[in-house]
Coordinates of C-alpha atoms in Angstrom, one line a residue:
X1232 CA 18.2 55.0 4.8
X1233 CA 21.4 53.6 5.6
X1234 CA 21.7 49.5 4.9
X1235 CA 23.0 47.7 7.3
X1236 CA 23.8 44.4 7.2
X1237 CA 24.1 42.2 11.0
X1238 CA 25.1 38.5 10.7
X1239 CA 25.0 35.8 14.0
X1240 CA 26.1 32.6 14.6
X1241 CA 24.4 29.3 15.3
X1242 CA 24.9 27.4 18.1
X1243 CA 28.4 26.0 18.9
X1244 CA 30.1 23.8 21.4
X1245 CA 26.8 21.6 22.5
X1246 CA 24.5 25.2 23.0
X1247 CA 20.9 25.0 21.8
X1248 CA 20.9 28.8 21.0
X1249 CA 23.4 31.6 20.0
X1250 CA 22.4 34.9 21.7
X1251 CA 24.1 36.7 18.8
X1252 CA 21.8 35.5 16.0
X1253 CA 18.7 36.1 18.4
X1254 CA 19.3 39.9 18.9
X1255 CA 20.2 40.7 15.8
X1256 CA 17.0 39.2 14.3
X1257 CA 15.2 41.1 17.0
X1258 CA 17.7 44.0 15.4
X1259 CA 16.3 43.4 12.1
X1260 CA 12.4 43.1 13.2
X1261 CA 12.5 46.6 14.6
X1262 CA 15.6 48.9 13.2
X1263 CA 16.4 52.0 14.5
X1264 CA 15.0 54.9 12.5
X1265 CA 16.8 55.7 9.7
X1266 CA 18.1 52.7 9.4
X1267 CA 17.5 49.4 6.5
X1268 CA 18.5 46.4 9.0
X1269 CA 18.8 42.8 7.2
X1270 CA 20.1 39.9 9.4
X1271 CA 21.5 36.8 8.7
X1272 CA 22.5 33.6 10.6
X1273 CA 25.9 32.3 10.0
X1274 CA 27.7 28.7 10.5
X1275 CA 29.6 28.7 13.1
X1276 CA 31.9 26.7 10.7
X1277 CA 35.4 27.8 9.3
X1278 CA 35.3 28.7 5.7
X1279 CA 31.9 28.2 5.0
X1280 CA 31.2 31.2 7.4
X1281 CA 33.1 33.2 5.2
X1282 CA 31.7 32.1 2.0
X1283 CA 27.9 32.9 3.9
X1284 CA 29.6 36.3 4.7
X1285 CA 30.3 37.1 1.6
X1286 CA 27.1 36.1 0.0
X1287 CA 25.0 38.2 2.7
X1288 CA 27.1 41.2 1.5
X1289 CA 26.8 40.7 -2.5
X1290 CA 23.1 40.4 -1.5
X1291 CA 22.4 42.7 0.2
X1292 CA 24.8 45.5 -0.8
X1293 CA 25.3 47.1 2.6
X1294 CA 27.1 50.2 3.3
X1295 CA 27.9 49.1 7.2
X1296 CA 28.6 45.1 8.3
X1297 CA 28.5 44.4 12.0
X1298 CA 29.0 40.9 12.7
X1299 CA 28.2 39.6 16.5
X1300 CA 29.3 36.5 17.9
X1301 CA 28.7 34.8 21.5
X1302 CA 31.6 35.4 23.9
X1303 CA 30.7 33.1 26.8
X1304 CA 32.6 34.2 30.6
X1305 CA 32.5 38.3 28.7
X1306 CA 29.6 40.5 31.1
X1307 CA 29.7 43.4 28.5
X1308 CA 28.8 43.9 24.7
X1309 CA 32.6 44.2 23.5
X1310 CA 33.4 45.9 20.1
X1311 CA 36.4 44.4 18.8
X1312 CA 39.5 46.9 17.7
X1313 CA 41.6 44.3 16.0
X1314 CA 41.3 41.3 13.6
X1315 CA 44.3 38.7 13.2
X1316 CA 45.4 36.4 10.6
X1317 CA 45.3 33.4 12.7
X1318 CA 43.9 30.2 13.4
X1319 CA 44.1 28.0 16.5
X1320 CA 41.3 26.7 17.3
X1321 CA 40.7 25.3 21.2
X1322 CA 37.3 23.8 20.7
X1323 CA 36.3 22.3 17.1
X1324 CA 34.1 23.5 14.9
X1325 CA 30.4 22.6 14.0
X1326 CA 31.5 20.3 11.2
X1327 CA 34.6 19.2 13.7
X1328 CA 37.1 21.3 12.0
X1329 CA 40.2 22.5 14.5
X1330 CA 43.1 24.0 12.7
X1331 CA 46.0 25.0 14.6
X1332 CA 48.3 28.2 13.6
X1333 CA 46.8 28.2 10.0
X1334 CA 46.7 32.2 8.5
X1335 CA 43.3 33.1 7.4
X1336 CA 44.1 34.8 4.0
X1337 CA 48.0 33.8 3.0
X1338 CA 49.5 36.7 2.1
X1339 CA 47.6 38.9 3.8
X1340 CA 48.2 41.3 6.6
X1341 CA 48.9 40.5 10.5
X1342 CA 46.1 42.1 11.4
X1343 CA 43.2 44.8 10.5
X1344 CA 41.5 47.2 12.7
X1345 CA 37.9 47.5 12.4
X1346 CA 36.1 50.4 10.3
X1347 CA 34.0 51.3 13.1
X1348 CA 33.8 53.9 15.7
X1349 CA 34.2 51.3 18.0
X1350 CA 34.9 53.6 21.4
X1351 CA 31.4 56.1 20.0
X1352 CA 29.6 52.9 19.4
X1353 CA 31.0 51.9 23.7
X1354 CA 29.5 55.4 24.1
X1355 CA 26.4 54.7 22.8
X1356 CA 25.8 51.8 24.6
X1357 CA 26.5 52.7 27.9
X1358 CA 24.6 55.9 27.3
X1359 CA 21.5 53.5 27.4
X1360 CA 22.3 51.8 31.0
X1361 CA 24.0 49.1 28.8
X1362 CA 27.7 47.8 29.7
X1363 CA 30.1 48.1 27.3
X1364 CA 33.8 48.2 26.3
X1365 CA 36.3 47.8 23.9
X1366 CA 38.0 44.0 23.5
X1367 CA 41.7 43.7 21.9
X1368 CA 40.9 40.6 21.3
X1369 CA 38.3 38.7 19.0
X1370 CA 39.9 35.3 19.9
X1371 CA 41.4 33.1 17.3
X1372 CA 38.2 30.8 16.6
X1373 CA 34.8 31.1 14.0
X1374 CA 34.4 34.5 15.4
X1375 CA 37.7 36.3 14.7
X1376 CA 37.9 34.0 11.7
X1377 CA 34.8 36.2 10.1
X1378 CA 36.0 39.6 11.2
X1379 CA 39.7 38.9 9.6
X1380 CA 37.7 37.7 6.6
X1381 CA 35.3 40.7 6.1
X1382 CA 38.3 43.2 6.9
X1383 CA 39.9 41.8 3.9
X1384 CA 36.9 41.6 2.0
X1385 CA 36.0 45.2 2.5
X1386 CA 40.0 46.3 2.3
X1387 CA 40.7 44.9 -0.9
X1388 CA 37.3 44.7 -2.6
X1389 CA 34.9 47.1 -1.0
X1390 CA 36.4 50.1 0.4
X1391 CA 33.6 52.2 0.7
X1392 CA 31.7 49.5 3.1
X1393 CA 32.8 49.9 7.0
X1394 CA 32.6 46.8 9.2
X1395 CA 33.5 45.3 12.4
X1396 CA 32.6 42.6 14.7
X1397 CA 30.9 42.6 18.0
X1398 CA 31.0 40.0 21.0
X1399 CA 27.9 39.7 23.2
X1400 CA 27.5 37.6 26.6
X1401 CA 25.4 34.6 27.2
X1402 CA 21.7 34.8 27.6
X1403 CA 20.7 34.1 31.3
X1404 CA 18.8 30.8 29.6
X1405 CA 22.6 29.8 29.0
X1406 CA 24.0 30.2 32.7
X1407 CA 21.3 28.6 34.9
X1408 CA 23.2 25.9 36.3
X1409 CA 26.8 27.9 36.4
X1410 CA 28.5 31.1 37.5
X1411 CA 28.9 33.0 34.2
X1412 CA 27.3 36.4 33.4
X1413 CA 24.7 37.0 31.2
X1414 CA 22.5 39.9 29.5
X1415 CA 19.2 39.1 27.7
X1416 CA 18.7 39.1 24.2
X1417 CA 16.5 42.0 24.3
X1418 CA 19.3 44.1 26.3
X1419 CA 21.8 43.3 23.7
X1420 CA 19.6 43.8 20.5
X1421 CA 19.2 47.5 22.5
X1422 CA 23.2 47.8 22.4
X1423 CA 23.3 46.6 19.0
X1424 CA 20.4 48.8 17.5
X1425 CA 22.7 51.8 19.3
X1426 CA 25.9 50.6 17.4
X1427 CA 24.3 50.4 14.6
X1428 CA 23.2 54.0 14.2
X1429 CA 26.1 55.4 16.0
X1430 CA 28.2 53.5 13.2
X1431 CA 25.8 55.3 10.8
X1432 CA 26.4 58.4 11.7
X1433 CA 30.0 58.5 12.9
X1434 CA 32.5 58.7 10.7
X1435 CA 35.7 59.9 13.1
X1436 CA 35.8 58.2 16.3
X1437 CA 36.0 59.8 19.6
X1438 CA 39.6 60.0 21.2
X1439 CA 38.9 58.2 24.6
X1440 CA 41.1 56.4 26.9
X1441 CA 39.4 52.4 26.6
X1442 CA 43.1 50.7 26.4
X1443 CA 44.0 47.8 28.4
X1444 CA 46.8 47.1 30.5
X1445 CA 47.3 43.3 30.2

């Protein structure tokens, strides 16, 4: 059994649900075979959802991390490529926090890629009648904040555990009174069970156009 460890958010910016916390419970409840899932909520909070992070891990001593995180306006499950060492927050925080060009880690690098086979894992996903793609960009808020912070994490402390991060789409609960796309929870806990054992059992990625031009 391979342990797998997926982490959500709570609800941010006035929402009275995250989408990412609910499928990846619903990820948890029923794992794909061969596969130990544990879930866990973080706060949507700078710093503190690092310091839940790295709890989760020491915890529960996974081999593979995928955190999720809503991506509200996005109508595909996006894997993320690349983590950055930034700051600059648009919105504030749960607790009100809203730094401005502040690094994540000083010292550390620009930027990490993730560990996973994010473009097999895209695959995967659309294999199952899911849309998918790969994003360039985690943002600069909570949710890029947490990927920078477990690529370092598993860079200078845990190199044998892989990780990446994973933006999902409102819930159609979410978008009922505006134009915004949406896929249910139950559709992206099936994308996320699939990237989950495709990260499992892919070690080298496929080589497959998904660039961007802009």
């Amino acid at each position: 059994m391979t342990r797998v460890l997926l982490t959500g958010f709570e609800p941010f910016d006035g929402e009275s649900a995250n989408p990412s916390w609910q499928a990846v419970r619903a990820v948890a409840d029923r794992p794909p075979a061969g596969l130990e899932v544990s879930a866990v909520e973080l706060p949507c909070v700078y710093g503190a959802s690092l310091t839940a992070l790295r709890a989760a891990i020491a915890d529960r001593r996974p081999e593979i991390v995928v955190c999720v995180g809503q991506a509200g306006g996005r109508p595909d499950v996006t894997v993320e490529r690349v983590a950055i060492n930034v700051d600059d927050a648009r919105i504030p925080d749960v607790m009100g926090a809203e730094p401005v060009d502040e690094v994540i880690v000083p010292g550390g690098p620009a930027a990490y890629f993730s560990t996973l086979p994010i473009k097999a894992c895209v695959a995967a996903v659309r294999a199952v009648g899911v849309p998918a793609s790969v994003s360039n960009t985690a943002g600069t808020f909570v949710c890029n904040h947490v990927f920078y912070g477990l690529a370092h994490l598993l860079a200078t402390e845990l190199p044998g555990v892989r990780g990446g991060f994973v933006h999902v789409p409102y819930a159609p609960e979410q978008v009922v009174d505006r134009a915004q796309p949406s896929l249910s929870v139950a559709v992206v806990a099936r994308a996320l069970g699939e990237i989950a054992a495709t990260a499992a059992r892919v070690r080298t990625d496929i080589r497959v156009a998904e660039g961007a031009t802009h």
